[in-house]
């Protein structure tokens, strides 16, 4: 009942949005053209951060070390402090934190994420940032988000004009994605910062049966991935279109048209919500899941494996990659480490442990509902809670959607 | 009942912390000495951001313009969409967002904040950041926080050594402050960024009677402030101790010893929780409150005034300021705008509208419980929902605590 009311609200707000005669409404659906917004033709949102192809994340091993002291303090209070509610605390290291509440049986599921512009269309950047934040909830099987906050850093290097054009577009993209997810943005924080920053906080209050603790993989399960890899490669290759010395390194393996298609495929993929993927996890009895983001497929697979109750390991055989991006990655030597599983992704797919007999039906169902493929990419075998990619994994070329 | 269990957990964890033989435990209570941590004597945390005395906030008028489009979309769904729960949505523009939940009668109160280092002691910086985030909950009269997330930006300019010393200390300070508030930090996000960034998210799920909608000021109320102004002036003056050309501008009005005292008073004040101040708001029937942070006393007073149901205005007569900092501000010309009410504060006090006959008792009670003064600084009169400081406000010199 309350769920339906939430959907109704959602549709109504979208309708209001369409009908409000917002002068941006049409422009938002077209690729971003700086000139149409009275900015220099050379304006590139992605230049307001200088990651130089690095991930925005602190490396996984460094981060583990940094949070070690926090984790020690918490481990002792994991279960025993909360005996009056039979919910384990889930915290640092997983996609969301789950906290039992003072109010009978409910728990708080929460996540936060922020990063830097990786596409040049501010509206799409807002959508991607929102989808990326929500993805952590979806990875836990949570399909309803009760509230979102937005985190924004306005670059000190933006002119006032640039700021006044770009920031409202980012905000609107973020908000529209939240509406699509049936939730809304009620607050946030905006600061100035050398790099443009965008992110948010997603919060749900739910019954314990609404989330799936991702620690239940068993031997014989298979691994499903719901979005292709290669988003980082695609956005970088696209930036190199106007950097001749970079472009020369890859032009033998890829055409300009290939890169544009891959870039649009990547934007489409990154702004797509993992919400239906999460809903189907319940229907097909998923044993656990994580979303693939800054630490790459293998990094997140290893993290998920390390949290399993059973003595299992993950072996990955197949790598679905946005068309041509595997070739681009190879042409760049070791830079992306895409086929090694280390290329960072943004708002990537869910990596899900499913009972073998359910996996095909899961993939078929998601394709039927969304028109997007999902792939069985590996298996769960007996092991010591690690993950690996086989020596010569099969690369599945994933074409742009027409 | 649940409150007691939360306090018990809190004390236990603190005790565990003390007894764990943590090698930092003692060092944490002394002023931060870079050399004792194997860093260069010249290491200054505050150099990992370059605000040049500006507030980290986007100016209030610019921000209003930027969020305007979001607000329009929300205003229509303010009340009517939520008829089944008699709770108004409170969102952008106030200290916290309040969202009615799917679960009978409960609501979600949430806030986020992040900024840059303003003191050189990493542990204290962590405590201040946490107190600053929580302060938004306290401003709404909410005294229990159910969960916190931590937001960290590790400066790209830090050496690995600096990072490995400083970041865990910041994390520990943040976490200790959360424990002091009876809550804990269960997750967050850590990225690399040119400037060191620290902040968090505070979340509570509560009954509507646990928060105070800050819109109920009436003619005849008085305004109480629970912490002195001048934190920004004090931390800047302290940085100028090793910048001779800056120091020369203020050395006629203040001694080195004065500045050190003011700096410690400011750190003490910024790391102090507004929790008891919030609890007493219920006891003394407060009509509304906000916390004084980046927009300065007058900015926040104006914002609070603009949200009132009744036709009232705020008039401020008294400015309690950390000792000597009013003189420093004057010696710096227009730089801080302290006496004009525009100097940004960090983790400032609550500005509370109280019934006239309760205000003195409120101030007496907070002093009895915490040993800190609070001040009646102004009155609520008939008006058009604005706030002003009188022409020659009385400056109250607030000495360092011994």
PDB file of N, CA, C and O in Angstrom, chain A residues 190-250:
ATOM      1  N   UNK A 190      26.723  21.708  -0.115  1.00  0.00           N
ATOM      2  CA  UNK A 190      27.415  22.234  -1.289  1.00  0.00           C
ATOM      3  C   UNK A 190      28.603  23.062  -0.824  1.00  0.00           C
ATOM      4  O   UNK A 190      28.428  23.998  -0.049  1.00  0.00           O
ATOM      5  N   UNK A 191      29.791  22.693  -1.264  1.00  0.00           N
ATOM      6  CA  UNK A 191      30.994  23.439  -0.885  1.00  0.00           C
ATOM      7  C   UNK A 191      31.768  23.816  -2.139  1.00  0.00           C
ATOM      8  O   UNK A 191      31.481  23.322  -3.226  1.00  0.00           O
ATOM      9  N   UNK A 192      32.752  24.702  -1.982  1.00  0.00           N
ATOM     10  CA  UNK A 192      33.681  24.931  -3.076  1.00  0.00           C
ATOM     11  C   UNK A 192      34.865  24.005  -2.894  1.00  0.00           C
ATOM     12  O   UNK A 192      35.232  23.629  -1.776  1.00  0.00           O
ATOM     13  N   UNK A 193      35.464  23.591  -3.998  1.00  0.00           N
ATOM     14  CA  UNK A 193      36.526  22.588  -3.978  1.00  0.00           C
ATOM     15  C   UNK A 193      37.320  22.735  -5.283  1.00  0.00           C
ATOM     16  O   UNK A 193      36.753  23.119  -6.293  1.00  0.00           O
ATOM     17  N   UNK A 194      38.623  22.437  -5.264  1.00  0.00           N
ATOM     18  CA  UNK A 194      39.362  22.551  -6.528  1.00  0.00           C
ATOM     19  C   UNK A 194      38.716  21.714  -7.638  1.00  0.00           C
ATOM     20  O   UNK A 194      38.548  22.177  -8.753  1.00  0.00           O
ATOM     21  N   UNK A 195      38.365  20.475  -7.318  1.00  0.00           N
ATOM     22  CA  UNK A 195      37.729  19.600  -8.301  1.00  0.00           C
ATOM     23  C   UNK A 195      36.215  19.647  -8.109  1.00  0.00           C
ATOM     24  O   UNK A 195      35.725  19.708  -6.985  1.00  0.00           O
ATOM     25  N   UNK A 196      35.509  19.563  -9.208  1.00  0.00           N
ATOM     26  CA  UNK A 196      34.056  19.418  -9.140  1.00  0.00           C
ATOM     27  C   UNK A 196      33.746  18.040  -8.535  1.00  0.00           C
ATOM     28  O   UNK A 196      34.352  17.039  -8.908  1.00  0.00           O
ATOM     29  N   UNK A 197      32.843  18.002  -7.581  1.00  0.00           N
ATOM     30  CA  UNK A 197      32.538  16.768  -6.856  1.00  0.00           C
ATOM     31  C   UNK A 197      31.044  16.539  -6.883  1.00  0.00           C
ATOM     32  O   UNK A 197      30.269  17.477  -6.723  1.00  0.00           O
ATOM     33  N   UNK A 198      30.648  15.287  -7.050  1.00  0.00           N
ATOM     34  CA  UNK A 198      29.213  15.011  -7.039  1.00  0.00           C
ATOM     35  C   UNK A 198      28.952  13.642  -6.412  1.00  0.00           C
ATOM     36  O   UNK A 198      29.655  12.671  -6.694  1.00  0.00           O
ATOM     37  N   UNK A 199      27.990  13.607  -5.522  1.00  0.00           N
ATOM     38  CA  UNK A 199      27.675  12.344  -4.870  1.00  0.00           C
ATOM     39  C   UNK A 199      26.446  12.487  -4.010  1.00  0.00           C
ATOM     40  O   UNK A 199      25.704  13.467  -4.128  1.00  0.00           O
ATOM     41  N   UNK A 200      26.236  11.522  -3.150  1.00  0.00           N
ATOM     42  CA  UNK A 200      25.050  11.591  -2.329  1.00  0.00           C
ATOM     43  C   UNK A 200      24.997  10.530  -1.255  1.00  0.00           C
ATOM     44  O   UNK A 200      25.949   9.770  -1.045  1.00  0.00           O
ATOM     45  N   UNK A 201      23.873  10.511  -0.585  1.00  0.00           N
ATOM     46  CA  UNK A 201      23.613   9.570   0.496  1.00  0.00           C
ATOM     47  C   UNK A 201      22.242   8.962   0.226  1.00  0.00           C
ATOM     48  O   UNK A 201      21.304   9.690  -0.090  1.00  0.00           O
ATOM     49  N   UNK A 202      22.148   7.646   0.321  1.00  0.00           N
ATOM     50  CA  UNK A 202      20.856   6.976   0.137  1.00  0.00           C
ATOM     51  C   UNK A 202      20.525   6.218   1.410  1.00  0.00           C
ATOM     52  O   UNK A 202      21.381   5.540   1.979  1.00  0.00           O
ATOM     53  N   UNK A 203      19.279   6.357   1.847  1.00  0.00           N
ATOM     54  CA  UNK A 203      18.870   5.796   3.130  1.00  0.00           C
ATOM     55  C   UNK A 203      17.535   5.078   3.018  1.00  0.00           C
ATOM     56  O   UNK A 203      16.601   5.592   2.405  1.00  0.00           O
ATOM     57  N   UNK A 204      17.468   3.914   3.627  1.00  0.00           N
ATOM     58  CA  UNK A 204      16.218   3.167   3.691  1.00  0.00           C
ATOM     59  C   UNK A 204      16.006   2.674   5.105  1.00  0.00           C
ATOM     60  O   UNK A 204      16.965   2.278   5.772  1.00  0.00           O
ATOM     61  N   UNK A 205      14.761   2.704   5.544  1.00  0.00           N
ATOM     62  CA  UNK A 205      14.398   2.054   6.795  1.00  0.00           C
ATOM     63  C   UNK A 205      13.503   0.891   6.404  1.00  0.00           C
ATOM     64  O   UNK A 205      12.486   1.072   5.736  1.00  0.00           O
ATOM     65  N   UNK A 206      13.913  -0.318   6.782  1.00  0.00           N
ATOM     66  CA  UNK A 206      13.162  -1.477   6.285  1.00  0.00           C
ATOM     67  C   UNK A 206      13.133  -2.627   7.280  1.00  0.00           C
ATOM     68  O   UNK A 206      13.801  -2.608   8.306  1.00  0.00           O
ATOM     69  N   UNK A 207      12.321  -3.602   6.953  1.00  0.00           N
ATOM     70  CA  UNK A 207      12.285  -4.860   7.688  1.00  0.00           C
ATOM     71  C   UNK A 207      13.495  -5.690   7.263  1.00  0.00           C
ATOM     72  O   UNK A 207      13.937  -5.585   6.118  1.00  0.00           O
ATOM     73  N   UNK A 208      13.975  -6.560   8.150  1.00  0.00           N
ATOM     74  CA  UNK A 208      15.138  -7.375   7.792  1.00  0.00           C
ATOM     75  C   UNK A 208      14.929  -8.234   6.533  1.00  0.00           C
ATOM     76  O   UNK A 208      15.884  -8.538   5.842  1.00  0.00           O
ATOM     77  N   UNK A 209      13.696  -8.602   6.210  1.00  0.00           N
ATOM     78  CA  UNK A 209      13.509  -9.421   5.008  1.00  0.00           C
ATOM     79  C   UNK A 209      13.617  -8.618   3.715  1.00  0.00           C
ATOM     80  O   UNK A 209      13.589  -9.179   2.631  1.00  0.00           O
ATOM     81  N   UNK A 210      13.775  -7.311   3.821  1.00  0.00           N
ATOM     82  CA  UNK A 210      13.907  -6.503   2.607  1.00  0.00           C
ATOM     83  C   UNK A 210      15.337  -6.457   2.080  1.00  0.00           C
ATOM     84  O   UNK A 210      15.569  -6.038   0.955  1.00  0.00           O
ATOM     85  N   UNK A 211      16.314  -6.836   2.908  1.00  0.00           N
ATOM     86  CA  UNK A 211      17.687  -6.854   2.388  1.00  0.00           C
ATOM     87  C   UNK A 211      18.262  -8.266   2.419  1.00  0.00           C
ATOM     88  O   UNK A 211      17.766  -9.142   3.138  1.00  0.00           O
ATOM     89  N   UNK A 212      19.298  -8.472   1.630  1.00  0.00           N
ATOM     90  CA  UNK A 212      19.929  -9.790   1.541  1.00  0.00           C
ATOM     91  C   UNK A 212      21.370  -9.671   2.025  1.00  0.00           C
ATOM     92  O   UNK A 212      22.186  -8.985   1.388  1.00  0.00           O
ATOM     93  N   UNK A 213      21.674 -10.291   3.158  1.00  0.00           N
ATOM     94  CA  UNK A 213      23.050 -10.246   3.653  1.00  0.00           C
ATOM     95  C   UNK A 213      23.923 -11.023   2.651  1.00  0.00           C
ATOM     96  O   UNK A 213      23.623 -12.170   2.334  1.00  0.00           O
ATOM     97  N   UNK A 214      24.964 -10.406   2.115  1.00  0.00           N
ATOM     98  CA  UNK A 214      25.687 -11.007   0.992  1.00  0.00           C
ATOM     99  C   UNK A 214      26.770 -11.981   1.443  1.00  0.00           C
ATOM    100  O   UNK A 214      27.924 -11.846   1.060  1.00  0.00           O
ATOM    101  N   UNK A 215      26.386 -12.992   2.213  1.00  0.00           N
ATOM    102  CA  UNK A 215      27.419 -13.889   2.751  1.00  0.00           C
ATOM    103  C   UNK A 215      27.043 -15.361   2.612  1.00  0.00           C
ATOM    104  O   UNK A 215      27.595 -16.200   3.298  1.00  0.00           O
ATOM    105  N   UNK A 216      26.156 -15.653   1.682  1.00  0.00           N
ATOM    106  CA  UNK A 216      25.569 -16.985   1.690  1.00  0.00           C
ATOM    107  C   UNK A 216      25.878 -17.829   0.450  1.00  0.00           C
ATOM    108  O   UNK A 216      25.164 -18.791   0.147  1.00  0.00           O
ATOM    109  N   UNK A 217      26.940 -17.496  -0.298  1.00  0.00           N
ATOM    110  CA  UNK A 217      27.293 -18.260  -1.499  1.00  0.00           C
ATOM    111  C   UNK A 217      27.635 -19.705  -1.124  1.00  0.00           C
ATOM    112  O   UNK A 217      28.270 -19.945  -0.093  1.00  0.00           O
ATOM    113  N   UNK A 218      27.199 -20.651  -1.961  1.00  0.00           N
ATOM    114  CA  UNK A 218      27.532 -22.059  -1.716  1.00  0.00           C
ATOM    115  C   UNK A 218      28.183 -22.655  -2.969  1.00  0.00           C
ATOM    116  O   UNK A 218      27.990 -22.150  -4.079  1.00  0.00           O
ATOM    117  N   UNK A 219      28.949 -23.712  -2.771  1.00  0.00           N
ATOM    118  CA  UNK A 219      29.567 -24.413  -3.890  1.00  0.00           C
ATOM    119  C   UNK A 219      28.498 -24.756  -4.913  1.00  0.00           C
ATOM    120  O   UNK A 219      27.425 -25.223  -4.539  1.00  0.00           O
ATOM    121  N   UNK A 220      28.808 -24.527  -6.176  1.00  0.00           N
ATOM    122  CA  UNK A 220      27.839 -24.835  -7.219  1.00  0.00           C
ATOM    123  C   UNK A 220      27.032 -23.628  -7.688  1.00  0.00           C
ATOM    124  O   UNK A 220      26.417 -23.665  -8.749  1.00  0.00           O
ATOM    125  N   UNK A 221      27.046 -22.547  -6.879  1.00  0.00           N
ATOM    126  CA  UNK A 221      26.410 -21.307  -7.353  1.00  0.00           C
ATOM    127  C   UNK A 221      27.122 -20.808  -8.610  1.00  0.00           C
ATOM    128  O   UNK A 221      28.271 -21.183  -8.872  1.00  0.00           O
ATOM    129  N   UNK A 222      26.431 -19.953  -9.355  1.00  0.00           N
ATOM    130  CA  UNK A 222      27.112 -19.274 -10.451  1.00  0.00           C
ATOM    131  C   UNK A 222      27.084 -17.770 -10.213  1.00  0.00           C
ATOM    132  O   UNK A 222      26.290 -17.254  -9.420  1.00  0.00           O
ATOM    133  N   UNK A 223      28.008 -17.091 -10.906  1.00  0.00           N
ATOM    134  CA  UNK A 223      28.115 -15.626 -10.772  1.00  0.00           C
ATOM    135  C   UNK A 223      27.488 -14.955 -11.981  1.00  0.00           C
ATOM    136  O   UNK A 223      27.822 -15.284 -13.123  1.00  0.00           O
ATOM    137  N   UNK A 224      26.598 -14.019 -11.720  1.00  0.00           N
ATOM    138  CA  UNK A 224      25.946 -13.273 -12.804  1.00  0.00           C
ATOM    139  C   UNK A 224      26.375 -11.809 -12.708  1.00  0.00           C
ATOM    140  O   UNK A 224      26.495 -11.260 -11.602  1.00  0.00           O
ATOM    141  N   UNK A 225      26.613 -11.209 -13.877  1.00  0.00           N
ATOM    142  CA  UNK A 225      26.937  -9.774 -13.928  1.00  0.00           C
ATOM    143  C   UNK A 225      25.869  -9.076 -14.775  1.00  0.00           C
ATOM    144  O   UNK A 225      25.531  -9.546 -15.864  1.00  0.00           O
ATOM    145  N   UNK A 226      25.347  -7.931 -14.282  1.00  0.00           N
ATOM    146  CA  UNK A 226      24.182  -7.327 -14.947  1.00  0.00           C
ATOM    147  C   UNK A 226      24.495  -6.136 -15.858  1.00  0.00           C
ATOM    148  O   UNK A 226      23.591  -5.600 -16.489  1.00  0.00           O
ATOM    149  N   UNK A 227      25.749  -5.698 -15.882  1.00  0.00           N
ATOM    150  CA  UNK A 227      26.119  -4.637 -16.839  1.00  0.00           C
ATOM    151  C   UNK A 227      27.493  -4.973 -17.405  1.00  0.00           C
ATOM    152  O   UNK A 227      28.299  -5.600 -16.714  1.00  0.00           O
ATOM    153  N   UNK A 228      27.790  -4.527 -18.629  1.00  0.00           N
ATOM    154  CA  UNK A 228      29.119  -4.793 -19.192  1.00  0.00           C
ATOM    155  C   UNK A 228      30.203  -3.968 -18.507  1.00  0.00           C
ATOM    156  O   UNK A 228      29.928  -2.910 -17.933  1.00  0.00           O
ATOM    157  N   UNK A 229      31.427  -4.429 -18.589  1.00  0.00           N
ATOM    158  CA  UNK A 229      32.594  -3.705 -18.087  1.00  0.00           C
ATOM    159  C   UNK A 229      33.062  -2.689 -19.147  1.00  0.00           C
ATOM    160  O   UNK A 229      32.588  -2.702 -20.269  1.00  0.00           O
ATOM    161  N   UNK A 230      34.008  -1.857 -18.776  1.00  0.00           N
ATOM    162  CA  UNK A 230      34.658  -0.985 -19.743  1.00  0.00           C
ATOM    163  C   UNK A 230      34.170   0.455 -19.746  1.00  0.00           C
ATOM    164  O   UNK A 230      34.523   1.224 -20.638  1.00  0.00           O
ATOM    165  N   UNK A 231      33.395   0.866 -18.712  1.00  0.00           N
ATOM    166  CA  UNK A 231      32.914   2.252 -18.698  1.00  0.00           C
ATOM    167  C   UNK A 231      34.080   3.248 -18.609  1.00  0.00           C
ATOM    168  O   UNK A 231      34.090   4.266 -19.292  1.00  0.00           O
ATOM    169  N   UNK A 232      35.056   2.933 -17.787  1.00  0.00           N
ATOM    170  CA  UNK A 232      36.204   3.842 -17.607  1.00  0.00           C
ATOM    171  C   UNK A 232      37.011   3.957 -18.901  1.00  0.00           C
ATOM    172  O   UNK A 232      37.436   5.047 -19.288  1.00  0.00           O
ATOM    173  N   UNK A 233      37.200   2.799 -19.579  1.00  0.00           N
ATOM    174  CA  UNK A 233      37.937   2.810 -20.843  1.00  0.00           C
ATOM    175  C   UNK A 233      37.184   3.677 -21.850  1.00  0.00           C
ATOM    176  O   UNK A 233      37.777   4.510 -22.547  1.00  0.00           O
ATOM    177  N   UNK A 234      35.866   3.512 -21.898  1.00  0.00           N
ATOM    178  CA  UNK A 234      35.065   4.257 -22.871  1.00  0.00           C
ATOM    179  C   UNK A 234      35.120   5.761 -22.622  1.00  0.00           C
ATOM    180  O   UNK A 234      35.287   6.547 -23.560  1.00  0.00           O
ATOM    181  N   UNK A 235      34.999   6.190 -21.363  1.00  0.00           N
ATOM    182  CA  UNK A 235      35.004   7.635 -21.112  1.00  0.00           C
ATOM    183  C   UNK A 235      36.394   8.221 -21.358  1.00  0.00           C
ATOM    184  O   UNK A 235      36.526   9.345 -21.836  1.00  0.00           O
ATOM    185  N   UNK A 236      37.436   7.445 -21.084  1.00  0.00           N
ATOM    186  CA  UNK A 236      38.781   7.936 -21.391  1.00  0.00           C
ATOM    187  C   UNK A 236      39.012   8.030 -22.892  1.00  0.00           C
ATOM    188  O   UNK A 236      39.519   9.042 -23.387  1.00  0.00           O
ATOM    189  N   UNK A 237      38.648   6.968 -23.621  1.00  0.00           N
ATOM    190  CA  UNK A 237      38.838   6.976 -25.079  1.00  0.00           C
ATOM    191  C   UNK A 237      38.101   8.172 -25.684  1.00  0.00           C
ATOM    192  O   UNK A 237      38.607   8.838 -26.591  1.00  0.00           O
ATOM    193  N   UNK A 238      36.931   8.475 -25.137  1.00  0.00           N
ATOM    194  CA  UNK A 238      36.150   9.591 -25.658  1.00  0.00           C
ATOM    195  C   UNK A 238      36.848  10.930 -25.409  1.00  0.00           C
ATOM    196  O   UNK A 238      36.849  11.815 -26.274  1.00  0.00           O
ATOM    197  N   UNK A 239      37.470  11.070 -24.243  1.00  0.00           N
ATOM    198  CA  UNK A 239      38.229  12.302 -23.980  1.00  0.00           C
ATOM    199  C   UNK A 239      39.417  12.441 -24.929  1.00  0.00           C
ATOM    200  O   UNK A 239      39.839  13.547 -25.259  1.00  0.00           O
ATOM    201  N   UNK A 240      39.970  11.291 -25.346  1.00  0.00           N
ATOM    202  CA  UNK A 240      41.150  11.326 -26.203  1.00  0.00           C
ATOM    203  C   UNK A 240      40.831  11.726 -27.632  1.00  0.00           C
ATOM    204  O   UNK A 240      41.744  11.986 -28.411  1.00  0.00           O
ATOM    205  N   UNK A 241      39.537  11.783 -27.985  1.00  0.00           N
ATOM    206  CA  UNK A 241      39.177  12.224 -29.336  1.00  0.00           C
ATOM    207  C   UNK A 241      39.736  13.614 -29.614  1.00  0.00           C
ATOM    208  O   UNK A 241      40.097  13.919 -30.742  1.00  0.00           O
ATOM    209  N   UNK A 242      39.798  14.472 -28.569  1.00  0.00           N
ATOM    210  CA  UNK A 242      40.464  15.747 -28.868  1.00  0.00           C
ATOM    211  C   UNK A 242      41.839  15.898 -28.219  1.00  0.00           C
ATOM    212  O   UNK A 242      42.259  16.984 -27.891  1.00  0.00           O
ATOM    213  N   UNK A 243      42.545  14.784 -28.099  1.00  0.00           N
ATOM    214  CA  UNK A 243      43.947  14.826 -27.672  1.00  0.00           C
ATOM    215  C   UNK A 243      44.761  13.956 -28.631  1.00  0.00           C
ATOM    216  O   UNK A 243      44.958  12.766 -28.366  1.00  0.00           O
ATOM    217  N   UNK A 244      45.266  14.555 -29.724  1.00  0.00           N
ATOM    218  CA  UNK A 244      45.873  13.761 -30.810  1.00  0.00           C
ATOM    219  C   UNK A 244      46.927  12.756 -30.347  1.00  0.00           C
ATOM    220  O   UNK A 244      46.938  11.607 -30.804  1.00  0.00           O
ATOM    221  N   UNK A 245      47.792  13.152 -29.407  1.00  0.00           N
ATOM    222  CA  UNK A 245      48.882  12.235 -29.018  1.00  0.00           C
ATOM    223  C   UNK A 245      48.330  10.979 -28.342  1.00  0.00           C
ATOM    224  O   UNK A 245      48.868   9.879 -28.487  1.00  0.00           O
ATOM    225  N   UNK A 246      47.211  11.160 -27.606  1.00  0.00           N
ATOM    226  CA  UNK A 246      46.542  10.012 -26.994  1.00  0.00           C
ATOM    227  C   UNK A 246      45.807   9.184 -28.049  1.00  0.00           C
ATOM    228  O   UNK A 246      45.837   7.958 -28.048  1.00  0.00           O
ATOM    229  N   UNK A 247      45.102   9.879 -28.896  1.00  0.00           N
ATOM    230  CA  UNK A 247      44.268   9.225 -29.910  1.00  0.00           C
ATOM    231  C   UNK A 247      45.132   8.330 -30.811  1.00  0.00           C
ATOM    232  O   UNK A 247      44.720   7.233 -31.197  1.00  0.00           O
ATOM    233  N   UNK A 248      46.345   8.820 -31.112  1.00  0.00           N
ATOM    234  CA  UNK A 248      47.240   8.041 -31.973  1.00  0.00           C
ATOM    235  C   UNK A 248      47.550   6.662 -31.404  1.00  0.00           C
ATOM    236  O   UNK A 248      47.820   5.724 -32.149  1.00  0.00           O
ATOM    237  N   UNK A 249      47.510   6.554 -30.082  1.00  0.00           N
ATOM    238  CA  UNK A 249      47.833   5.258 -29.462  1.00  0.00           C
ATOM    239  C   UNK A 249      46.757   4.213 -29.709  1.00  0.00           C
ATOM    240  O   UNK A 249      47.003   3.024 -29.591  1.00  0.00           O
ATOM    241  N   UNK A 250      45.522   4.664 -29.971  1.00  0.00           N
ATOM    242  CA  UNK A 250      44.442   3.681 -30.079  1.00  0.00           C
ATOM    243  C   UNK A 250      43.750   3.659 -31.437  1.00  0.00           C
ATOM    244  O   UNK A 250      42.930   2.788 -31.700  1.00  0.00           O
TER     245      UNK A 250
END
